[in-house]
Each structure stands twice: as structure tokens, then as C-alpha cells.
Coordinates of C-alpha atoms in Angstrom, one line a residue:
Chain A
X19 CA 0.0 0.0 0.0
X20 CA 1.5 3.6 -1.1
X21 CA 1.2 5.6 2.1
X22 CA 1.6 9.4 1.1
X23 CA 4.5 11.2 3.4
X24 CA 3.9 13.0 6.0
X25 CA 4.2 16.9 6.8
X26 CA 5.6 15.8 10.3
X27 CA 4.3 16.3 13.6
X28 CA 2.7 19.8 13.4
X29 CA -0.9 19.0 15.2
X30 CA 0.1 19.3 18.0
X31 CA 0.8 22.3 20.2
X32 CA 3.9 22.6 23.0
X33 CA 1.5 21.3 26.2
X34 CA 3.3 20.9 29.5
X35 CA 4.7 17.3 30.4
X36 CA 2.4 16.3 32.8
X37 CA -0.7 17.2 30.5
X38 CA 0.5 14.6 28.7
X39 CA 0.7 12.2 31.6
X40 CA -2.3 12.9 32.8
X41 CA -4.4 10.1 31.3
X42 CA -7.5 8.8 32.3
X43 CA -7.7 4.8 32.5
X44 CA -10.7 3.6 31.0
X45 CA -11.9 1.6 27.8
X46 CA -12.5 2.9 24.6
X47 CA -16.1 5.0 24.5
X48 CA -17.7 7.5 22.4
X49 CA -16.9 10.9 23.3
X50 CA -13.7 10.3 24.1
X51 CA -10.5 12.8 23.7
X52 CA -7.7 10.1 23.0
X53 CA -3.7 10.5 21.9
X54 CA -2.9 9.1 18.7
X55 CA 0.4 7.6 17.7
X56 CA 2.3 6.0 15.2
X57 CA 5.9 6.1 15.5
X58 CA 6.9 9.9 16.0
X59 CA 3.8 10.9 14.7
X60 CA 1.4 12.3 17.4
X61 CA -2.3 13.8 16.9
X62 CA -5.7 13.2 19.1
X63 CA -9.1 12.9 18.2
X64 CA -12.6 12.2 20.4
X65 CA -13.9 9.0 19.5
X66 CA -17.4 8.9 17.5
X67 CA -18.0 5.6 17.4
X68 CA -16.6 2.6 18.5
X69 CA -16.0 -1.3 17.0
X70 CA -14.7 -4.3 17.2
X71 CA -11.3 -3.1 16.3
X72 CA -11.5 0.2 14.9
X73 CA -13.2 4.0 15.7
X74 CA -14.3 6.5 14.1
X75 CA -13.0 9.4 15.4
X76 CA -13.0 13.9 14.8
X77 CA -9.6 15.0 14.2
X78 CA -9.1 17.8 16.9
X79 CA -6.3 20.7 16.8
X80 CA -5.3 23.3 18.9
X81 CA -5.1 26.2 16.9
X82 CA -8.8 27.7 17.4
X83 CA -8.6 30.9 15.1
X84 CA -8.0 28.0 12.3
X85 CA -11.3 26.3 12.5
X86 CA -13.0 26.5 9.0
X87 CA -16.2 25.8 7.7
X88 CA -17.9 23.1 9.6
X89 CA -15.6 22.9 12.3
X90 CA -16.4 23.4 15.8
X91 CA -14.8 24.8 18.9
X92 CA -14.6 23.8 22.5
X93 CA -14.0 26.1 24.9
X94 CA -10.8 25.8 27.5
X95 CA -12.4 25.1 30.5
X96 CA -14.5 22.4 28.7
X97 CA -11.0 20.5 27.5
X98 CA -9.6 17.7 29.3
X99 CA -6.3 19.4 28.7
X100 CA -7.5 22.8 29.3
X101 CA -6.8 24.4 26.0
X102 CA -9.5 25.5 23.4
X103 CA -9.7 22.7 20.8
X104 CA -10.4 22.7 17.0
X105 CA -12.8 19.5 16.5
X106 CA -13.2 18.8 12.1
X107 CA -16.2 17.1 12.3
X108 CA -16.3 17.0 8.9
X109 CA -13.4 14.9 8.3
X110 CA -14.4 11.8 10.6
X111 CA -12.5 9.1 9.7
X112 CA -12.3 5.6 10.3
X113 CA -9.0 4.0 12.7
X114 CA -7.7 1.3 14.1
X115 CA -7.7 1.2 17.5
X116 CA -3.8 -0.2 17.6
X117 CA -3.3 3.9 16.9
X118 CA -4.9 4.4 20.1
X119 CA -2.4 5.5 22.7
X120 CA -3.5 7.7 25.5
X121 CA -7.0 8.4 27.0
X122 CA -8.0 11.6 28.2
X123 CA -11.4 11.5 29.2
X124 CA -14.6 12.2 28.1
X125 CA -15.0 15.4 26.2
X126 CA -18.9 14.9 24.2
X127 CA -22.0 13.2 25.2
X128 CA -23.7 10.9 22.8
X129 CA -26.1 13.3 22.3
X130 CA -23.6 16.1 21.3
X131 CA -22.3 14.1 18.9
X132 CA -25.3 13.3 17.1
X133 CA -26.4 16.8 17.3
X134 CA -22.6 17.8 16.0
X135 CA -23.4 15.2 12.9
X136 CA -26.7 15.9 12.2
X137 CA -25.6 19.9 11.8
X138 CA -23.1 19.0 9.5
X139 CA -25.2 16.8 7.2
X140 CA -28.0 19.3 7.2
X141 CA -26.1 22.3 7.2
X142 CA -27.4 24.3 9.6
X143 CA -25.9 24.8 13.6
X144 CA -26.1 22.2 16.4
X145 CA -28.1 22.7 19.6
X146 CA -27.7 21.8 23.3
X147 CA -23.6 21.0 23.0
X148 CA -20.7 22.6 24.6
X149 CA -18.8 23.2 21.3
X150 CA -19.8 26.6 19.3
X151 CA -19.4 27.7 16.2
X152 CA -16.3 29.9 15.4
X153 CA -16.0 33.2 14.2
X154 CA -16.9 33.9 10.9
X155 CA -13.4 34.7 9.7
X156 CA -11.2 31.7 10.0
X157 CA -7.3 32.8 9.9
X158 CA -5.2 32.6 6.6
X159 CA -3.7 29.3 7.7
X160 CA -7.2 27.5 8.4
X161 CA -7.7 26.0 4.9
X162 CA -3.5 24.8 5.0
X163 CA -4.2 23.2 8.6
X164 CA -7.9 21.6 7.2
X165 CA -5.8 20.5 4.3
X166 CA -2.7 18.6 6.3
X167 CA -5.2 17.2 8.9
X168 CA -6.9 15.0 6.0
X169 CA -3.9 13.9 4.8
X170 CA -2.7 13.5 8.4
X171 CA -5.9 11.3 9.0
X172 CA -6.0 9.3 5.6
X173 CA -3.1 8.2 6.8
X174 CA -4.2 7.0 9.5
X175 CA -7.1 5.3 8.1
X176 CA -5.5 3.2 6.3
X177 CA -2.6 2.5 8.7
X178 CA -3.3 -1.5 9.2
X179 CA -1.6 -3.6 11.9
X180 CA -1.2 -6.4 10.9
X181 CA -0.4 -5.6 7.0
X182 CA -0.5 -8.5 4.7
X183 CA 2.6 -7.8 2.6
X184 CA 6.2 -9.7 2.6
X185 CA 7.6 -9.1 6.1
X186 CA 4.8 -9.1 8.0
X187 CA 1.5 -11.2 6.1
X188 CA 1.7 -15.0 6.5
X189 CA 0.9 -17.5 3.6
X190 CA -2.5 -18.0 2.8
X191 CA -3.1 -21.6 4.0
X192 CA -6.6 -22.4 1.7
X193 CA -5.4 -20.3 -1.3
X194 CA -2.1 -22.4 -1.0
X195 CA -4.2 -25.9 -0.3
X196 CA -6.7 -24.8 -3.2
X197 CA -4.1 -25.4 -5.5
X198 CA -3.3 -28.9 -3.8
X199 CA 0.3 -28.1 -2.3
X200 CA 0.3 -29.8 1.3
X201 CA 3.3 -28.3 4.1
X202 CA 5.6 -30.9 2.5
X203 CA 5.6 -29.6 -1.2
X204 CA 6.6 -26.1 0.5
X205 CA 9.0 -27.3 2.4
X206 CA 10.7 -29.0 -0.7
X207 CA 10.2 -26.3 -3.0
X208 CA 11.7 -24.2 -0.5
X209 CA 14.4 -26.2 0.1
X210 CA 13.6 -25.5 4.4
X211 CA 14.0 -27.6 7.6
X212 CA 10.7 -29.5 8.3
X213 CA 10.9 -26.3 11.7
X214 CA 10.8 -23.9 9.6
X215 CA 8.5 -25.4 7.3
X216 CA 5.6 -25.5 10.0
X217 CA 6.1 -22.4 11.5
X218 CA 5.3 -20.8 7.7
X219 CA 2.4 -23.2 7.3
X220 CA 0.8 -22.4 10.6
X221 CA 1.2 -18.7 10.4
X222 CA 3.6 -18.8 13.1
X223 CA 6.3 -16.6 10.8
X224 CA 5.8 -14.7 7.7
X225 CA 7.7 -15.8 4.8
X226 CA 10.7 -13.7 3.9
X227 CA 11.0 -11.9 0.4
X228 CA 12.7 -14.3 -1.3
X229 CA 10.5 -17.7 0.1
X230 CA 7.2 -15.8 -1.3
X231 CA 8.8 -15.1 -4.7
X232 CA 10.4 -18.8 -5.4
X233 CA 6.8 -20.1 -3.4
X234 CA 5.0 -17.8 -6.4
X235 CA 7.0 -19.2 -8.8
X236 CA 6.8 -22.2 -8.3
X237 CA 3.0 -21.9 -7.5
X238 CA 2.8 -19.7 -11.3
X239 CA 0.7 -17.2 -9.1
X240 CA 1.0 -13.7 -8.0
X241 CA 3.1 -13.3 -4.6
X242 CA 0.0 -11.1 -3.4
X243 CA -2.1 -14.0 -3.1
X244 CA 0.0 -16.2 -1.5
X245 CA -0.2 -14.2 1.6
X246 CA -2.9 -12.7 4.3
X247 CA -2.4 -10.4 7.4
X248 CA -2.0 -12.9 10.4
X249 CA -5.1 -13.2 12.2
X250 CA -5.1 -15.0 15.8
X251 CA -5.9 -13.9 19.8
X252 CA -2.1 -12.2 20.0
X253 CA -3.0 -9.9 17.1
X254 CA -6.8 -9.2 18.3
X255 CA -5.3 -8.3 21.6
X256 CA -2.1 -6.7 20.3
X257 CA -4.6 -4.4 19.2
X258 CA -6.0 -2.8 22.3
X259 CA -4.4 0.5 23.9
X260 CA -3.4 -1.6 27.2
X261 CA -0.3 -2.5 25.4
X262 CA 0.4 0.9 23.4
X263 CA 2.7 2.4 26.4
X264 CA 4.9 -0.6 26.0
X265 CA 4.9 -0.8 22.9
X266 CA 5.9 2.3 22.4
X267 CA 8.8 1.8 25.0
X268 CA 10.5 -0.9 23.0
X269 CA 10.4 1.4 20.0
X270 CA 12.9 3.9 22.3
X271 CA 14.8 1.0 23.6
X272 CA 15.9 -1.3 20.3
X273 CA 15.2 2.1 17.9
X274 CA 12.9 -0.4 15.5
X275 CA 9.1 1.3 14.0
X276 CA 6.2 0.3 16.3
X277 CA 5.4 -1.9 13.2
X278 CA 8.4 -4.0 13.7
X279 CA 8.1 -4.0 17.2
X280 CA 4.5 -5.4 16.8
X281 CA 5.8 -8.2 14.5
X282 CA 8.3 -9.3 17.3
X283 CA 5.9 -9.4 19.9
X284 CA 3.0 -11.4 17.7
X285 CA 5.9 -13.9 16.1
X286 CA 7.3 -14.5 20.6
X287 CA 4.0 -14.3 22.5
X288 CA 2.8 -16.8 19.7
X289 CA 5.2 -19.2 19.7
X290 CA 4.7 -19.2 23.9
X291 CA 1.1 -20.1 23.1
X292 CA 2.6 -23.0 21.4
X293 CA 5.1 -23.9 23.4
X294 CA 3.1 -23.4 26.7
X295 CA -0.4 -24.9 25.5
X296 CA -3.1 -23.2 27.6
X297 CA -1.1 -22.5 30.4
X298 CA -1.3 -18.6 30.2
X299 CA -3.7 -16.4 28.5
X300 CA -3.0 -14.4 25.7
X301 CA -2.5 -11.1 27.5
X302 CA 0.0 -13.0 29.9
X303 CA 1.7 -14.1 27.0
X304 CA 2.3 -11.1 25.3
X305 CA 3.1 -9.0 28.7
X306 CA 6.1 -11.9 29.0
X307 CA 7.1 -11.0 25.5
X308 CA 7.4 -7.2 26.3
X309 CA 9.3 -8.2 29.2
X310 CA 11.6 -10.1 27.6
X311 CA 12.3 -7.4 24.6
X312 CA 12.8 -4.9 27.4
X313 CA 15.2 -7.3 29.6
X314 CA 17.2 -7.7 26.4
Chain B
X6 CA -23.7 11.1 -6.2
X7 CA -22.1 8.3 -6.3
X8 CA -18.8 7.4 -8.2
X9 CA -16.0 5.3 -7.7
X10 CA -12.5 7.1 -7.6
X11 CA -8.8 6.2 -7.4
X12 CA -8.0 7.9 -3.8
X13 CA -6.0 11.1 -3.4
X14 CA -2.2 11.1 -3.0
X15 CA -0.6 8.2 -4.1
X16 CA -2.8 5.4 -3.0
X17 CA -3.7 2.3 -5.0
X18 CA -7.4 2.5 -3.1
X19 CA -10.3 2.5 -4.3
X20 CA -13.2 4.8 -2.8
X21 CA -16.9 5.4 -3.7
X22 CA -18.3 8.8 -3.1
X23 CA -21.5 8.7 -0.3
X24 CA -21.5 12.3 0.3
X25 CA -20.9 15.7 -0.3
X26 CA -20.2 18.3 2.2
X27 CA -20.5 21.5 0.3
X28 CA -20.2 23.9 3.3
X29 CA -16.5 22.6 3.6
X30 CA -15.6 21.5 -0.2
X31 CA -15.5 18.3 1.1
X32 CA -16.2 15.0 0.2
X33 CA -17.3 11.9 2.7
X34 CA -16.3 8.4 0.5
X35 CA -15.9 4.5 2.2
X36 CA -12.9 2.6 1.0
X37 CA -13.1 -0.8 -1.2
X38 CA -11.1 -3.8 0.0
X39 CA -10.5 -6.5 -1.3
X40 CA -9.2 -8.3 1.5
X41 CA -12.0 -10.5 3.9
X42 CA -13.0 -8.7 6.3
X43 CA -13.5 -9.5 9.9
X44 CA -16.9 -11.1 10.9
X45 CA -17.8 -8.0 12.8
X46 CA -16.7 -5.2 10.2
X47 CA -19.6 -2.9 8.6
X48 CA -19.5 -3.4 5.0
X49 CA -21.2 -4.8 1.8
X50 CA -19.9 -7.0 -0.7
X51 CA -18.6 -4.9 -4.2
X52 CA -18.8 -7.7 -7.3
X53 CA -16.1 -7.8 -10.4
X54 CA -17.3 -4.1 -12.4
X55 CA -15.0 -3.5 -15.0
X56 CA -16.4 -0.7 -15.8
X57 CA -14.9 0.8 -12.7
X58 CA -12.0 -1.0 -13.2
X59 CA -13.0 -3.2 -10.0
X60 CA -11.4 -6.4 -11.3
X61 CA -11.7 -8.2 -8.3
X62 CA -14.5 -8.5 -5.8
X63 CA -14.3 -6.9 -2.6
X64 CA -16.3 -5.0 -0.1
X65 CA -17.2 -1.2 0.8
X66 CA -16.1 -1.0 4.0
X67 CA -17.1 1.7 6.9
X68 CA -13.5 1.1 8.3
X69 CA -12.0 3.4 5.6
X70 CA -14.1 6.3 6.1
X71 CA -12.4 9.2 6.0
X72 CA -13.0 13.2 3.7
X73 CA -11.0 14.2 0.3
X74 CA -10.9 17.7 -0.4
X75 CA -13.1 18.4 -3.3
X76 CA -10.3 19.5 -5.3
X77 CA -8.5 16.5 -5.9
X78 CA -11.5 15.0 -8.0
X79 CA -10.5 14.4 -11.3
X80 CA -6.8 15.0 -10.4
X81 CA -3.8 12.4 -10.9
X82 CA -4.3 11.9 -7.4
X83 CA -7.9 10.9 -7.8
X84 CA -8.9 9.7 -10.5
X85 CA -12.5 9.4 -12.1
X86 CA -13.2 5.6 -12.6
X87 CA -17.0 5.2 -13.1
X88 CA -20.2 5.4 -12.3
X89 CA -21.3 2.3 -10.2
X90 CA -24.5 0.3 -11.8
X91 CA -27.6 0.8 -10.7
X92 CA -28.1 -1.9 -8.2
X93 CA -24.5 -1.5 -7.0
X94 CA -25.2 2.2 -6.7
X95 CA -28.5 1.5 -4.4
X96 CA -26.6 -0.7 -2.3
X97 CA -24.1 1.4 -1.5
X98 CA -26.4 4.2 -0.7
X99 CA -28.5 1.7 2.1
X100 CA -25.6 0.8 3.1
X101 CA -24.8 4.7 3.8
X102 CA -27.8 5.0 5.1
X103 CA -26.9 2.4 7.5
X104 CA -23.6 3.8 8.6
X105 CA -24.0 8.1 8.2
X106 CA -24.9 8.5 12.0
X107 CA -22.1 6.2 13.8

């Protein structure tokens, strides 16, 4: 997937430290002002809706004299982090919640946030919330920060964890048994250990570059369908912001992307799982892992 | 409206216009996969249409909700692909209808 680059971390303004700190414990619910991260790339948003594993969520800024046309303001002493806030309701935008990183606390009520949508789709201004309508005159820069905040957030939409591509997908089990190949043919036409083998074949490890394109050729099919992002409990709960602070520990610690850290931590806390049986739930599992990167 | 569009910026997505947001020169569109989604995703299947160069059968998907500035319509960066078929085009707007308010 081509992933457009990135004007850098501009969203967010210089906030003391222990704003930052101050998070709020809680699961993920509507109305919600959270931290987003990936890598060095910080923003927040207040959670609009919320699924299995993704949100949809209202960029927010904190540059108030910015907000342009259907964006909305709230107020200082309505902020979690007591500064006003830009909220771009019109560019909602769906995200996975492995972006999650920090909870702030709750910021809209249900209700707001219909009324906020409703206004937006009918064009006319939203009653009973908190958030107001900014001045008629947006600054100069309001269209250039509207304008980095949906490339900011596309980006994030279709930031995936896992990705299925070579590095990080696994091969695609019933695509590869459709064609009748059973874990020995790959194995020979690999030229691997019968280890090695079975870890591939159970998803355990993804293939490297060049096992997918001598698997492909030898299979006279694209590389693309030979593999599929890993799906198991690690990944599901790899997912959820309990980890995220970790997570984005090891990144400091062994200087790797969180995507790369991610991979580590599926590819240890699942081979635990199949080392260990059903001695130790998945969350144990991958809290060992972490511990064991950091200990390293 | 409804048309299917390559994304804006370099992206190899596909989208499908559900709405436009003329107060802000914006436009609301769902993103196409082609990849299975997960049994609790929002989304509708998308058949083979070449005439919007869908060549493989996917889903529109609320996941990849996000806005595109109006201006990148009929761009490089966004490219005009088609106009869905009918019965394509009215599923895509239930299924809109389904997933507008959250």
C-alpha cells in the first residue's frame, strides 16, 4: 500500500509534560478525547463511534482561530487538557484502534455528537452542546491546517496492523491448499528444515522476500495471493491500547518502528502459546514477550 | 452522487463517493477492499465491475471512512473511474444510510 508522506508532527501544540501524563484509564467509549500515535507521529481525536477493532473518530487541533467551515470549537475550560480545541467534524474518519495511545477523558456526550453530525449533514448549527461555532473569519492558515489534517488522518485510516505484505502477512493456508500443495511440497520447493517449514504453514512466521517469490513461482501465481495479514488472539489483543505504552517503550529501547516491534511481539508471544499450550492467557503471553524485549 | 475514484495522494485505493459536504468543499467516500473482512466489520460485498475498473471482488467497507478535499477530484491523485451500476449504486447508498450517523 502507497502511504503518502507525511508533513511531520505539526498537530500538536507545546502542552506541558504532565498534561500529557495525565491520562485517564478507562476503555474505549464514544466521546472520548484520546492520543494518537504511530511512530513519531502524534495527533488526538474524540472518538465517535466505536468497533470491534477500529473507531471512528474527529480530528481535533489546537489552533482555534484556524477552524474553518464546519468545524467546531470547544472552549478551555470544557478541555480535558485545558486548551480550546479545533474538532473537524467534517473529516471523521475511520482508525484502528492499535493507533490508540492515551485516554484523556470524556470530552462529548452521545447526544452532542449526534447533534454535531446531524448539523453537518444538514447544514445548519447544532443545539444543546458545549462546542460553538467559530467566528466567521477563519485565519489565513485555516484551509492549510484543514488541508494537512486530512492527509494527516487518511493516513491514518488506512494505517493496518497487521499488513498483509512480505515481512509481516503469513501464507495463505486455503489459497495455497486450493491449488493442492500440502506443508511438505513447500518445504521442498523451498528447500527448508521440516521447523521452519511448519512455523510458515501455521502462520507462526511470515515468509521472507525471497520464500514468497520462489513459493510464487513455483506456485505460477501472483506473490499477493500467496499471503494474508495474520489473524489470531495475539493480534486481536495486540490491538488494544493496554499494550500501546509498551509498545511504544520498545520502539525507544531497540530504535525499531512500532510496526516491527508489533511483529516481534505477535511472532514470541505466539510461539509461547505453542510452546506453553493453555497455560497462560493471551495477555499473559504477550506482557512476557514485552518483558523479555525490554530485559534484552 | 455516487462514483467510484482512485484515492487522493498516491494510494492504490479505491473509494466510492457517499456524500458531499459542500459547506467545507468536502467530500465523505468508504474505502473498497478486497481483502475478507472480519466477521464483525460494517461493509457490503462490491462484485467484479470492470467498468470501474473493479477487477476483483471486494467489499465497501465503513473502516476506511475518511474526507477528500473536493479539489483533488479528477486529479492524478484521484482519478474518475466510473459510475457504479444501478443496483450497485443503491446498495451502496443503504448501506450509507446504515452507517451516516455512527
Amino acid at each position: 500500500m502507497t502511504q503518502p508522506p507525511d508533513d511531520g508532527p505539526v498537530m500538536m501544540p507545546e502542552i506541558p509534560g504532565e498534561l500529557w501524563t495525565r491520562s485517564a484509564p478507562g476503555a474505549i467509549a464514544v466521546g472520548d478525547l484520546w492520543l494518537l500515535a504511530w511512530d513519531d507521529i502524534i495527533d488526538s481525536a474524540i472518538i465517535t463511534a466505536v468497533r470491534a477493532d477500529y473507531v471512528l473518530a474527529w480530528p481535533v487541533t489546537f489552533e482555534p482561530e484556524a477552524a474553518t467551515g464546519s468545524a467546531r470549537l470547544v472552549l478551555s475550560h470544557d478541555s480535558p487538557l485545558g486548551l480550546p480545541m479545533v474538532v473537524w467534524i467534517q473529516a471523521e474518519t475511520g482508525i484502528g484502534t492499535h493507533l490508540l495511545a492515551r485516554r484523556f477523558g470524556p470530552i462529548l456526550s452521545r447526544y452532542e455528537i449526534n447533534e454535531l453530525r446531524r448539523s453537518l449533514l444538514d447544514g445548519d448549527s447544532p443545539s444543546g452542546t458545549l462546542v460553538t461555532t467559530p467566528a466567521a473569519e477563519p485565519s489565513s492558515n485555516g484551509e492549510d491546517i484543514l488541508r494537512r489534517v486530512l492527509q494527516r488522518y487518511q493516513n491514518f485510516c488506512f494505517n493496518e496492523w497487521p499488513g498483509h505484505d512480505v515481512g509481516e502477512g503469513v501464507l495463505n493456508r486455503s489459497a495455497i491448499q486450493g491449488k493442492g500443495i500440502r506443508v511438505e511440497d513447500v518445504t521442498d520447493i523451498l528447500g527448508i528444515g521440516p521447523a521452519r517449514g511448519l512455523a510458515l504453514w501455521d502462520g507462526l512466521a511470515p515468509p521472507t522476500e525471497l520464500e514468497t517469490t520462489t513459493l510464487a513461482n513455483a506456485l505460477k501465481t501472483d506473490k499477493r495471493e500467496l499471503l494474508v495479514a495474520p489473524t489470531s488472539a495475539e493480534v486481536d489483543e495486540l490491538k488494544k491500547p493496554e499494550f500501546k505504552a509498551d509498545i511504544m517503550l520498545l520502539e525507544r529501547k531497540l530504535g525499531r518502528s512500532e510496526r516491527e516491534v508489533r511483529s516481534l511481539l505477535l511472532q514470541s508471544s505466539m510461539q509461547a502459546a505453542r510452546q506453553q499450550g493453555g497455560r497462560a492467557d493471551t495477555a499473559a503471553r504477550i506482557n512476557a514477550a514485552i518483558h523479555r524485549l525490554l530485559a534484552e | 452522487m455516487l462514483i467510484v475514484g482512485g484515492d487522493a495522494h498516491p494510494s492504490d485505493r479505491r473509494v466510492g463517493v457517499v456524500q458531499l459536504l459542500p459547506r467545507d468543499d468536502l467530500v465523505v467516500v468508504l474505502g473498497r477492499t478486497t481483502k475478507q473482512p472480519k466477521l464483525n466489520d460494517r461493509c457490503i460485498p462490491s462484485p467484479v465491475t470492470l467498468e470501474c475498473s473493479l477487477d476483483k471482488s471486494g467489499w465497501w467497507i465503513e473502516r476506511h471512512k475518511h474526507s477528500i478535499d473536493r479539489r483533488h477530484f479528477g486529479t492524478p491523485a484521484c482519478q474518475f473511474l466510473g459510475t457504479l451500476p444501478p443496483a450497485e449504486m443503491k446498495a451502496l447508498e443503504e448501506f450509507w444510510e446504515q452507517v451516516r450517523w455512527g
